[in-house]
Coordinates of C-alpha atoms and ligand atoms in Angstrom, one line a residue:
X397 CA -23.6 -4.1 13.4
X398 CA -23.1 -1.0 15.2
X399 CA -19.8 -0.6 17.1
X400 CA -18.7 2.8 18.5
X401 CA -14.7 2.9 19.5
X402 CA -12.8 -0.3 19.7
X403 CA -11.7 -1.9 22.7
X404 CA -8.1 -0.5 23.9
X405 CA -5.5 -3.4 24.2
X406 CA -3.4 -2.6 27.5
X407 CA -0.1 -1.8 27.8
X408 CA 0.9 -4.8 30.2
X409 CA -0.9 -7.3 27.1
X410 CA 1.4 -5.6 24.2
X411 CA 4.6 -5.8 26.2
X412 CA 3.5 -9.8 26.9
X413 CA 2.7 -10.3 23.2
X414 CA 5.8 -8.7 22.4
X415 CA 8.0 -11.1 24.5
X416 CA 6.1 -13.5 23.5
X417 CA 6.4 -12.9 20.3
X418 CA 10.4 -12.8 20.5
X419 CA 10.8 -16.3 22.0
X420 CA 8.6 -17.8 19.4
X421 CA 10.3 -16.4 16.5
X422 CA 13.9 -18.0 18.4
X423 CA 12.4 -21.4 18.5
X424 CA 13.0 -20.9 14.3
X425 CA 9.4 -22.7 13.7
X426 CA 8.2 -19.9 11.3
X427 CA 11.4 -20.7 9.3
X428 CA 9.5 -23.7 8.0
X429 CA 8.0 -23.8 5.0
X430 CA 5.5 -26.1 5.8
X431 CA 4.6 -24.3 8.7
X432 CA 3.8 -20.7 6.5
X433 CA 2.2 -22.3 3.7
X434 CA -0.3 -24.1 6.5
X435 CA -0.9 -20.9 7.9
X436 CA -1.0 -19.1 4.7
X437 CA -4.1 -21.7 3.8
X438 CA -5.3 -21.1 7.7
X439 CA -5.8 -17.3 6.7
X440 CA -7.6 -18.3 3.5
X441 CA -10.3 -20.4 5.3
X442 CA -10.7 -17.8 8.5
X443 CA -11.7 -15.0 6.0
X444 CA -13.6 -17.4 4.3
X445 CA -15.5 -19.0 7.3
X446 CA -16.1 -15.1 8.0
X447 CA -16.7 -13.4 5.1
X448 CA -20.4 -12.7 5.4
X449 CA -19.7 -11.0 9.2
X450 CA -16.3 -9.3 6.9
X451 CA -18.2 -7.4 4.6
X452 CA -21.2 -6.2 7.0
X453 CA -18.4 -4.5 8.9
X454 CA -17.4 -3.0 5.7
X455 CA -21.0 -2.0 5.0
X456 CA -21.2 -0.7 8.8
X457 CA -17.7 1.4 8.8
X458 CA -18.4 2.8 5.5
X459 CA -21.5 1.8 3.7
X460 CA -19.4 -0.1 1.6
X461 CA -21.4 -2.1 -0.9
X462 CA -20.9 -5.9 -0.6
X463 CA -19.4 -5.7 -4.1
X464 CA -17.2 -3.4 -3.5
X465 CA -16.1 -5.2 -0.3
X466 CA -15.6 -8.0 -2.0
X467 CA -13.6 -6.6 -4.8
X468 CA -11.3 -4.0 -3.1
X469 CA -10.7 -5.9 0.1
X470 CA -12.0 -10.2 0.5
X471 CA -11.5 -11.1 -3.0
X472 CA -8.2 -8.8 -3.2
X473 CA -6.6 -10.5 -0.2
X474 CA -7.9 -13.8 -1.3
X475 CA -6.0 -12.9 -4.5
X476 CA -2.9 -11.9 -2.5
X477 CA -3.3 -15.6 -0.9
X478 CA -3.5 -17.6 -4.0
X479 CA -0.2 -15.9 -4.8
X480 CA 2.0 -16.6 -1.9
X481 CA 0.3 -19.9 -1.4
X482 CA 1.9 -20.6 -5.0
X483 CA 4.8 -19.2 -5.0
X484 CA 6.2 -19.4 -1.4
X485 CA 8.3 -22.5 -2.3
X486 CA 9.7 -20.3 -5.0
X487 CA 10.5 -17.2 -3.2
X488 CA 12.3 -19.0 0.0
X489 CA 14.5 -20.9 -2.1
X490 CA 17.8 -19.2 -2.1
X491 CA 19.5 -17.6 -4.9
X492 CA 22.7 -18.7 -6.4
X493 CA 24.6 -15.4 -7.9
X494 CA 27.6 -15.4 -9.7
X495 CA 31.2 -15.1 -7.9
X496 CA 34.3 -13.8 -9.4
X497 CA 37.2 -15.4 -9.9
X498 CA 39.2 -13.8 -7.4
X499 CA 37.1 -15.7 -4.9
X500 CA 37.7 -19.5 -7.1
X501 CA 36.3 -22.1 -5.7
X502 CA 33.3 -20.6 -3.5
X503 CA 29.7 -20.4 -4.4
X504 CA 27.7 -17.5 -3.3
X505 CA 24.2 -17.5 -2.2
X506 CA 21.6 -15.2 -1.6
X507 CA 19.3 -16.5 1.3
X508 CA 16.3 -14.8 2.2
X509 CA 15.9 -13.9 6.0
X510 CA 13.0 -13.3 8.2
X511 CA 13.4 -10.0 10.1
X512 CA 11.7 -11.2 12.9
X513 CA 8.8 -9.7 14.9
X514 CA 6.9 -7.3 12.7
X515 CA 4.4 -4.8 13.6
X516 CA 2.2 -3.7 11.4
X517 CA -0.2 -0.4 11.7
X518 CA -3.2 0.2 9.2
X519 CA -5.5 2.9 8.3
X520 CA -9.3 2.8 8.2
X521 CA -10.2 3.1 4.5
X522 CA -9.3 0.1 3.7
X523 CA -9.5 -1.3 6.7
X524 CA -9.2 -5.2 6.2
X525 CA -7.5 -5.6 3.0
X526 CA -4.6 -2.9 4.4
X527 CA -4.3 -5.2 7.6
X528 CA -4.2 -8.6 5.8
X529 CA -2.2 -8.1 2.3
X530 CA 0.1 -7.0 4.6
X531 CA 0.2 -10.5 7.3
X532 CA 0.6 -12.2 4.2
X533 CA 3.8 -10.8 3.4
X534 CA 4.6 -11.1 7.1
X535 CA 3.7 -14.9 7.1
X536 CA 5.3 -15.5 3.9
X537 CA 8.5 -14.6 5.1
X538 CA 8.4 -16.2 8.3
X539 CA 8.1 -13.1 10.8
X540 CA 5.7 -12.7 13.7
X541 CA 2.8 -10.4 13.6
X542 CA 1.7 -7.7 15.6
X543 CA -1.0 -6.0 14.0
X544 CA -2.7 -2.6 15.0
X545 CA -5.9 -2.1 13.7
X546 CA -7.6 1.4 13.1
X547 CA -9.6 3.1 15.4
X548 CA -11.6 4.7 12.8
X549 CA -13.0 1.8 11.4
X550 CA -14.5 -0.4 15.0
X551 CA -16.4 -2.6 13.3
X552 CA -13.9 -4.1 11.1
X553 CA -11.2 -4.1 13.6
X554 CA -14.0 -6.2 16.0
X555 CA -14.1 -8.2 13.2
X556 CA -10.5 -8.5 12.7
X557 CA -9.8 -9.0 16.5
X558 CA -12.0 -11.7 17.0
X559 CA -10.4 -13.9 14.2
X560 CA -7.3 -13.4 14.7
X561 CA -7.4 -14.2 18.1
X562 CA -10.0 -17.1 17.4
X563 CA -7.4 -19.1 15.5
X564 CA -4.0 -17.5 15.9
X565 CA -1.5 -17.7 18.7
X566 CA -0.5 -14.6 20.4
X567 CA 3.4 -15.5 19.6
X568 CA 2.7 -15.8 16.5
X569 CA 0.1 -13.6 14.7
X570 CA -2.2 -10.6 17.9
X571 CA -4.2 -7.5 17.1
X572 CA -3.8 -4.7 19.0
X573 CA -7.1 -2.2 19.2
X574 CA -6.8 1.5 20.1
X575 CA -6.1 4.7 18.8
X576 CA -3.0 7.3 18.8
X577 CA -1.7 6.7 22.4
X578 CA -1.5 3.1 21.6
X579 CA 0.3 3.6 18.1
X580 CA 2.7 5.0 20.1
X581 CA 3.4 2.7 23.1
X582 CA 3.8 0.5 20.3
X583 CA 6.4 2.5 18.7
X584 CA 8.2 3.1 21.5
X585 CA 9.1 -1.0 21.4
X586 CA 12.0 -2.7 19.6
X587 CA 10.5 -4.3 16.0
X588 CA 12.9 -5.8 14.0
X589 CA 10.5 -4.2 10.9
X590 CA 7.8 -1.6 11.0
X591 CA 4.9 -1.7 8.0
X592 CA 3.1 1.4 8.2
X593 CA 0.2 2.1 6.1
X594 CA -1.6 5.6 6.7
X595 CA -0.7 9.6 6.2
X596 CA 2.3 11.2 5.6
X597 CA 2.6 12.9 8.4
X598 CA 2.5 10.1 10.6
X599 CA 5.0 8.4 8.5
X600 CA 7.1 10.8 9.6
X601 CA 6.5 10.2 13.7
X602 CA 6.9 6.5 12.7
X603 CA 10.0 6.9 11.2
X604 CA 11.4 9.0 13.2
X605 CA 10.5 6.4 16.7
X606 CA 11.8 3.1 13.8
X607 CA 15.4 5.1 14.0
X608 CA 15.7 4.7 18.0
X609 CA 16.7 0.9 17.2
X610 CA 17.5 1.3 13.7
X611 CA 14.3 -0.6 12.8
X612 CA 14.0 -0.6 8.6
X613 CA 10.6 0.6 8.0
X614 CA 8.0 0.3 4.6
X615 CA 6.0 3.3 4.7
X616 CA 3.0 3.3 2.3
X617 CA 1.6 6.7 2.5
X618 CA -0.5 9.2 0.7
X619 CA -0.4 12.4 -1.6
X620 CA -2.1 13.9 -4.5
X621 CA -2.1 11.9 -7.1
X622 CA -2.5 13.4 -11.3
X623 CA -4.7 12.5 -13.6
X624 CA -3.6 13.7 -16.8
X625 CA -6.0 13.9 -20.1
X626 CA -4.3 14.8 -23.0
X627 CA -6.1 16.0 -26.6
X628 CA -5.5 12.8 -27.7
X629 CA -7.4 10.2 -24.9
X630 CA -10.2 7.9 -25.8
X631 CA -12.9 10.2 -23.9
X632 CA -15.4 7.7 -22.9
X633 CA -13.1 5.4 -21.7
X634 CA -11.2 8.0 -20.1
X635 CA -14.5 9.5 -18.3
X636 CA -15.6 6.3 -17.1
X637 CA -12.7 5.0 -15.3
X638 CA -11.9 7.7 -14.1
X639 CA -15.6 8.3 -12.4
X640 CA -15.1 4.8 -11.5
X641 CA -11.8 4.9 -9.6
X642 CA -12.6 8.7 -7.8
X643 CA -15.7 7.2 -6.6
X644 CA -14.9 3.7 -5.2
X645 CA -15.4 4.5 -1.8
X646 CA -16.0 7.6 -2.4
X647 CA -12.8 9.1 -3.1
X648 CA -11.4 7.7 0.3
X649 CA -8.7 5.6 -1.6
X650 CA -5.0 6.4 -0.8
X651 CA -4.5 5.9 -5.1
X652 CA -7.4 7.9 -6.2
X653 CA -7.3 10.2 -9.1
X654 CA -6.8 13.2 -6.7
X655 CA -7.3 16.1 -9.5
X656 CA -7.6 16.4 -13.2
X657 CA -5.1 18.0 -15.8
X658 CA -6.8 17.8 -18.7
X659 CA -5.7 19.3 -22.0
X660 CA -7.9 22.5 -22.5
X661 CA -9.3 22.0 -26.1
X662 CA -11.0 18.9 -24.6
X663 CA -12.0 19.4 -21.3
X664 CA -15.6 20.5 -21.8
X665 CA -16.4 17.3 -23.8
X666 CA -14.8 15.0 -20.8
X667 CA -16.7 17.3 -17.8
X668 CA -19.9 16.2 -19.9
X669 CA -18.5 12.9 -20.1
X670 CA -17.9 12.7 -16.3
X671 CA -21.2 13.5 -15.4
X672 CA -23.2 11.4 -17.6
X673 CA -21.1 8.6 -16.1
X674 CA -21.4 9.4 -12.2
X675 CA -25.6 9.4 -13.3
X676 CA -25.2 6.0 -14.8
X677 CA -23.1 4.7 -11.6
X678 CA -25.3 6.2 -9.1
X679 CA -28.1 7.9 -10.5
X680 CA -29.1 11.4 -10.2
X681 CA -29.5 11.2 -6.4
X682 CA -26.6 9.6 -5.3
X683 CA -27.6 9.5 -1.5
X684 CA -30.3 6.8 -2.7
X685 CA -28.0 4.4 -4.3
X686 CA -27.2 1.2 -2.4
X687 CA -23.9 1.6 -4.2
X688 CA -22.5 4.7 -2.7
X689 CA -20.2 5.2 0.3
X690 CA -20.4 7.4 2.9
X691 CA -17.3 9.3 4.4
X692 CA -16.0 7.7 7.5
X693 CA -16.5 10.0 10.3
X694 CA -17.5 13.9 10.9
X695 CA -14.1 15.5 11.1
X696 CA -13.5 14.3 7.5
X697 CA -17.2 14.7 6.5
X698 CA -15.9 18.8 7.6
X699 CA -12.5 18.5 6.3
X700 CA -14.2 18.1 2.8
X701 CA -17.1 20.1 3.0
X702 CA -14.7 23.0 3.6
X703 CA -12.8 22.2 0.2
X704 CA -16.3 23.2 -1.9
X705 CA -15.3 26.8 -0.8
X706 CA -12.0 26.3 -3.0
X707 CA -13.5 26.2 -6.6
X708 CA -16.6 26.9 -8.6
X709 CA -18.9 23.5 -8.1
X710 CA -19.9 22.5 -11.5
X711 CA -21.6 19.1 -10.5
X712 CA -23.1 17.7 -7.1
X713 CA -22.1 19.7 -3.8
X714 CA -24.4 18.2 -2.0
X715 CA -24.2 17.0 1.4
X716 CA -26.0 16.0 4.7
X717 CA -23.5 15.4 8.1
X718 CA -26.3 12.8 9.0
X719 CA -25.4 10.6 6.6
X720 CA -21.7 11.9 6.4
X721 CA -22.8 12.2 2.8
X722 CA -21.1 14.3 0.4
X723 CA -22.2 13.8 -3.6
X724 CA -19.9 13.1 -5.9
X725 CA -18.5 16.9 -6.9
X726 CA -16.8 18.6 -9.6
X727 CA -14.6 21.8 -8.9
X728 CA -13.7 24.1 -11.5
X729 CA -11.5 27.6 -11.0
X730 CA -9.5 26.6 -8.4
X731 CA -6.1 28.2 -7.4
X732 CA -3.1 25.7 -7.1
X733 CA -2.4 27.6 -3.5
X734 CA -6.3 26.5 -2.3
X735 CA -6.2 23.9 0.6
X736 CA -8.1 21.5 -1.9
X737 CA -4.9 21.7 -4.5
X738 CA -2.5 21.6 -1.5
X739 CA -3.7 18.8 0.8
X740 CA -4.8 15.2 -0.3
X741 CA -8.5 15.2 -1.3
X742 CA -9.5 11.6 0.2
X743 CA -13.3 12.3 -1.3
X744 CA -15.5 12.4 -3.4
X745 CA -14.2 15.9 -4.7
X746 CA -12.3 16.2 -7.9
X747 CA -10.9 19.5 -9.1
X748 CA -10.4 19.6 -12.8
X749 CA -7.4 22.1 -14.2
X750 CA -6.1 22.9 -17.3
X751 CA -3.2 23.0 -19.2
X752 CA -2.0 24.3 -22.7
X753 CA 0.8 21.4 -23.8
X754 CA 1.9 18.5 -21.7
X755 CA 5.3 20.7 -20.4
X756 CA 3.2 22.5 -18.5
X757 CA 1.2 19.7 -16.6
X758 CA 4.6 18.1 -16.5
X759 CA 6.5 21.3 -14.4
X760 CA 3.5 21.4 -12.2
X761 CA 3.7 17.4 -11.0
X762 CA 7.7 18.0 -10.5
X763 CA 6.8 21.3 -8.8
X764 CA 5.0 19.2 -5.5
X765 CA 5.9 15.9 -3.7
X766 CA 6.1 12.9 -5.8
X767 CA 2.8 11.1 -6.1
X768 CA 1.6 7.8 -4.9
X769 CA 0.1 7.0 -8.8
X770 CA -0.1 8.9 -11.9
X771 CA -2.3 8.5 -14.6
X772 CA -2.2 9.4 -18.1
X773 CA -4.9 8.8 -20.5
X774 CA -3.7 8.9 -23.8
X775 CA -3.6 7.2 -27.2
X776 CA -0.1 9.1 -28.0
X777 CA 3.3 7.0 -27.1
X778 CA 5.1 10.1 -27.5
X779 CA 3.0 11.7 -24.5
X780 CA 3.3 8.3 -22.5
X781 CA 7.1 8.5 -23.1
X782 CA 8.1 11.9 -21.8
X783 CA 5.3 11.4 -18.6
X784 CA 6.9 8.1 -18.0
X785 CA 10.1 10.0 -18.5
X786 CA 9.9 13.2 -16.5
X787 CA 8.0 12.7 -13.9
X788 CA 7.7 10.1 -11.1
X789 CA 5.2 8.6 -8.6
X790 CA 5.4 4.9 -6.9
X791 CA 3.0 3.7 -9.8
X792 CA 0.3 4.2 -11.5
X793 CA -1.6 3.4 -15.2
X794 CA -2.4 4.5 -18.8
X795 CA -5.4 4.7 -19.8
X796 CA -6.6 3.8 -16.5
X797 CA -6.4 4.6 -13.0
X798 CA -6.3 2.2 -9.3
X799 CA -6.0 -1.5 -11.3
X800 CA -1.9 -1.0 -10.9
X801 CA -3.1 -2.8 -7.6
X802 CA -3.9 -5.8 -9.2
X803 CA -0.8 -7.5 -11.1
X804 CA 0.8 -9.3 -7.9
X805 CA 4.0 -9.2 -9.7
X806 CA 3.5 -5.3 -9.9
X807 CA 5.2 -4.0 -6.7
X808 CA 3.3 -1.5 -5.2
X809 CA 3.7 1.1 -2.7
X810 CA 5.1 5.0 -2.9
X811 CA 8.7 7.6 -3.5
X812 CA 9.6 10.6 -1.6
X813 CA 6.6 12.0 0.2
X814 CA 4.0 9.2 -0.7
X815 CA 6.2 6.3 1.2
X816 CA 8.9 4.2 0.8
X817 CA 9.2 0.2 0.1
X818 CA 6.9 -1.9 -2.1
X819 CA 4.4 -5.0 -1.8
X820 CA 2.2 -7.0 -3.0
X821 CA 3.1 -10.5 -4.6
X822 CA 6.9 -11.3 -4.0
X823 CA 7.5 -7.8 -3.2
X824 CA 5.3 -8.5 0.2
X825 CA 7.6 -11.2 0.5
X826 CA 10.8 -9.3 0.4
X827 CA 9.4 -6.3 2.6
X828 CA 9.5 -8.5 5.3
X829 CA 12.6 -10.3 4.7
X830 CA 16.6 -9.5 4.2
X831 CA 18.5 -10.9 1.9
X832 CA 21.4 -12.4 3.5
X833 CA 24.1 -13.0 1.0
X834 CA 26.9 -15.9 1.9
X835 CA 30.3 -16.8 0.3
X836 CA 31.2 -20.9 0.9
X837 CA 35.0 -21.4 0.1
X838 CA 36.0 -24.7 -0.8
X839 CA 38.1 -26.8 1.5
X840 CA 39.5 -29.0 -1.4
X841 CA 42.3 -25.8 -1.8
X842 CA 43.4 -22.4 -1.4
X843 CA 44.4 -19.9 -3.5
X844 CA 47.6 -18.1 -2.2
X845 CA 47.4 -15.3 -4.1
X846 CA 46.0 -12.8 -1.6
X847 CA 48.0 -13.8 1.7
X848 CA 51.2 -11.7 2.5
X849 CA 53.7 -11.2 1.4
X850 CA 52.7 -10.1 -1.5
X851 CA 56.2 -9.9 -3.2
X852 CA 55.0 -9.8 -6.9
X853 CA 51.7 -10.8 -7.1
X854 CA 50.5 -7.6 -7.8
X855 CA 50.9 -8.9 -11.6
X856 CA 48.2 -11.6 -11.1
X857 CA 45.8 -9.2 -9.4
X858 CA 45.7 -7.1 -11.9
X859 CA 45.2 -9.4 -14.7
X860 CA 41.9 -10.4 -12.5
X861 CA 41.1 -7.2 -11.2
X862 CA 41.5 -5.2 -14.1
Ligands
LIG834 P1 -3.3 8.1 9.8 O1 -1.9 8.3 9.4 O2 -4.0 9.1 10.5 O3 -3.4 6.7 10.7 C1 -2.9 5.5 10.3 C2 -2.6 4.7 11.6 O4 -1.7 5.4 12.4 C3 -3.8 4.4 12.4 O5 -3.8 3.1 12.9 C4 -3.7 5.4 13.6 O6 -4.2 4.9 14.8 C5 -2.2 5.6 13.7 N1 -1.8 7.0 14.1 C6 -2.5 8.1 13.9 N2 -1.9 9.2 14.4 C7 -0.7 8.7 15.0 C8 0.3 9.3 15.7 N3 0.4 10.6 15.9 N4 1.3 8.5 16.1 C9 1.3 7.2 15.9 N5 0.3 6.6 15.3 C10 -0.7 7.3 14.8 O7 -4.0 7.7 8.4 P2 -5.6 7.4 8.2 O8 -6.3 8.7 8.3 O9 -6.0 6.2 8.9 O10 -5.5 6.9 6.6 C11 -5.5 7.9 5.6 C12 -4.1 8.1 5.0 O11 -3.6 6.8 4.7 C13 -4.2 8.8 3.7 O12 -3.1 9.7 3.7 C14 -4.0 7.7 2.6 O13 -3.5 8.2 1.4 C15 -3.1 6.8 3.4 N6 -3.2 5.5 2.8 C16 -2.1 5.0 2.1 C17 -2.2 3.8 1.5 C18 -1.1 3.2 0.7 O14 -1.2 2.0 0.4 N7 -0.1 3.9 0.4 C19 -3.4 3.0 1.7 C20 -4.4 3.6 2.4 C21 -4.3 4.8 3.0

């Protein structure tokens, strides 16, 4: 399949959808639970109907192995599916909390709302699980869908396009194709919630246009994320997933392993460690395994390139900008200040520091932005505590790195600079929903406690209130 750009969605088309949209979500049939699990199990057989045509587009937007499509984007969302599809019943059901008795006889409920008309903006590196795991959520709770595909990744967003608007209605689920003008027409509209996957810096311009109507946003960005490897790690284990989880798609993976702090006394054993494992992954020319991704388009192919300046290459740094093809690469030597320590990587590039005891690779995570994942390999639970302890990110693992992801009940998604709001599972569920919490008084009486005057009943209120 070979598609160039996508096809722009006009103006006139998104402002129908979106009034569209409105007056179907009024009409109160996506409040049904019958009605979201059918179209919960419509999704399922769409992708599934399509799944061949799904992961060529993968393969044609970035050479993405059908195995790899399969696990990090079809079988995930499928997984996502299973989940809601399961639960749904579950999570609409509302929620009976406790009320005090101050408040005797009432019961009070916690009843989760749809927001209403969502939109929903992806990025290209993941670019049909990051539009999907999302819908789900959206569908789940009973919103509307607008979803905005990226323009970086045209064959999967034809692909995406074409089913959605095969066997969805405009008022309830529409794509919208086209690049940064459209992203912003559509953030110039009223949403009742924004999902925004995609760079922190655009976070930013989406947050900022979401606080012209007060629209609550869930933000899932980027950042550098640590790998730490203290004196104390299972090495092999430690080299192998983390060659596996820089590499998968090569490196373009918003929870990649950005860099390596590695405890010093060990690093030279875990470099040798690395690089037997990237030969056994993809043999000793990378470019000729059917396993290997390519980066997504030129400007990042140079964006990259230019980070091998940064550091001393002590594996790979190869490349070819016919192929977009950059090996996988080891940096040594490089300067926390260098544009490959200060900007996220999102490649197959992986600078490895040092430290001398765990304070210091501790001060220097809490010296930047908080992280989208950390990752600790250890085998100390002293370590495990004081990382867990002082430092923060939205996730992340021990002893491995990326699989976070998979636990739906793990909510996922970033803190300070890598995002804001969670999903997967429930969580994807409760992003797109409010909890409305209600109070029913009984009619059987009525406590005259708090009605003026109040003469002395300031003696009873404080034996409840106390
Ligand atoms: P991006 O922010 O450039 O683009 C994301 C989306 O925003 C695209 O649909 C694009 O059309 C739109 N967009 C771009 N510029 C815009 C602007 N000025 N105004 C309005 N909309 C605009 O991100 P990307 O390059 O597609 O994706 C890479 C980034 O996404 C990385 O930072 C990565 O870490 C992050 N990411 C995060 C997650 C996560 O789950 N947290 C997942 C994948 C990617």
């Amino acid at each position: 399949m070979q598609i160039q750009a996508v096809q722009e969605t006009s103006f006139v088309e998104i402002q129908n959808i979106l009034a569209k949209q409105r007056n179907f979500f009024l009409q109160g049939k996506t409040l049904e639970y019958s009605f979201r699990l059918q179209q919960l199990k419509l999704l399922k057989q769409i992708i599934k109907a399509h799944e061949t045509e799904i992961l060529q587009a993968l393969k044609s937007d970035l050479n993405k192995a059908e195995f790899e499509g399969y696990a990090t984007e079809v079988g995930f969302t499928y997984e996502e599916l299973n989940h809601a599809i399961s639960h749904l019943k579950s999570w609409m059901r509302p929620k009976t909390v406790w009320t005090p008795m101050t408040q005797f006889w009432a019961v009070s409920k916690i009843y989760p709302k749809p927001y209403g008309v969502s939109l929903i903006i992806s990025p290209w590196n993941y670019p049909f699980q990051l539009l999907f795991a999302p819908l789900i959520g959206a569908i789940s709770s009973g919103c509307t869908a607008v979803l905005k595909s990226s323009e970086l990744a045209p064959a999967t967003s034809s692909i995406a396009k074409k089913l959605v608007t095969k066997y969805f209605q405009p008022e309830y689920v529409a794509l919208v194709e086209g690049g940064v003008e459209t992203s912003q027409y559509l953030l110039q509209q009223k949403w009742d919630v924004i999902f925004f996957t995609g760079s922190t810096q655009v976070g930013k311009i989406v947050m900022q246009s979401a606080a012209n109507h007060l629209t609550p946003v869930i933000l899932e960005l980027g950042g550098k994320s640590p790998c730490i490897v203290d004196e104390t790690a299972h090495l092999d284990f430690a080299a192998k997933r983390i060659v596996w989880g820089k590499l998968v798609n090569a490196g373009q993976t918003c929870v990649a392993p950005d860099y390596l702090l590695v405890h010093e006394s060990i690093k030279q054993p875990l470099v040798q460690k690395i690089i037997e494992n990237i030969k056994k992954s993809y043999g000793d020319d990378p470019s000729q395994s059917p396993d290997y991704p390519r980066i997504i388009n030129e400007k990042h192919f140079i964006r990259l390139t230019n980070y091998l300046k940064d550091g001393n290459i002590i594996f790979g740094g190869q490349t070819d900008i016919n192929q977009k093809y950059i090996s996988p690469t080891l940096l040594e030597n490089v300067s926390p200040d260098s544009p490959v320590m200060q900007e996220e990587i999102f490649g197959p590039i992986l600078p490895i520091m040092t430290y001398k005891n765990l304070q210091e690779a501790i001060n220097f995570i809490n010296s930047r932005p908080k992280p989208l994942a950390l990752y600790l390999y250890t085998n100390s639970s002293e370590n495990e505590k004081r990382i867990l302890n002082y430092t923060d990110s939205g996730g992340g693992c021990i002893n491995d790195c990326l699989v976070h992801l998979a636990p739906q009940d793990l909510p996922f998604g970033g803190v300070g600079d890598s995002g804001m709001g969670n999903y997967h599972g429930k969580s994807s569920f409760d992003a797109f929903s409010h909890p409305r919490g209600i109070l029913k008084k009984t009619n059987l009486f009525d406590v005259p406690i708090r009605y003026a005057p109040y003469l002395n009943k300031i003696k009873l209120l404080k034996y409840f209130m106390k």
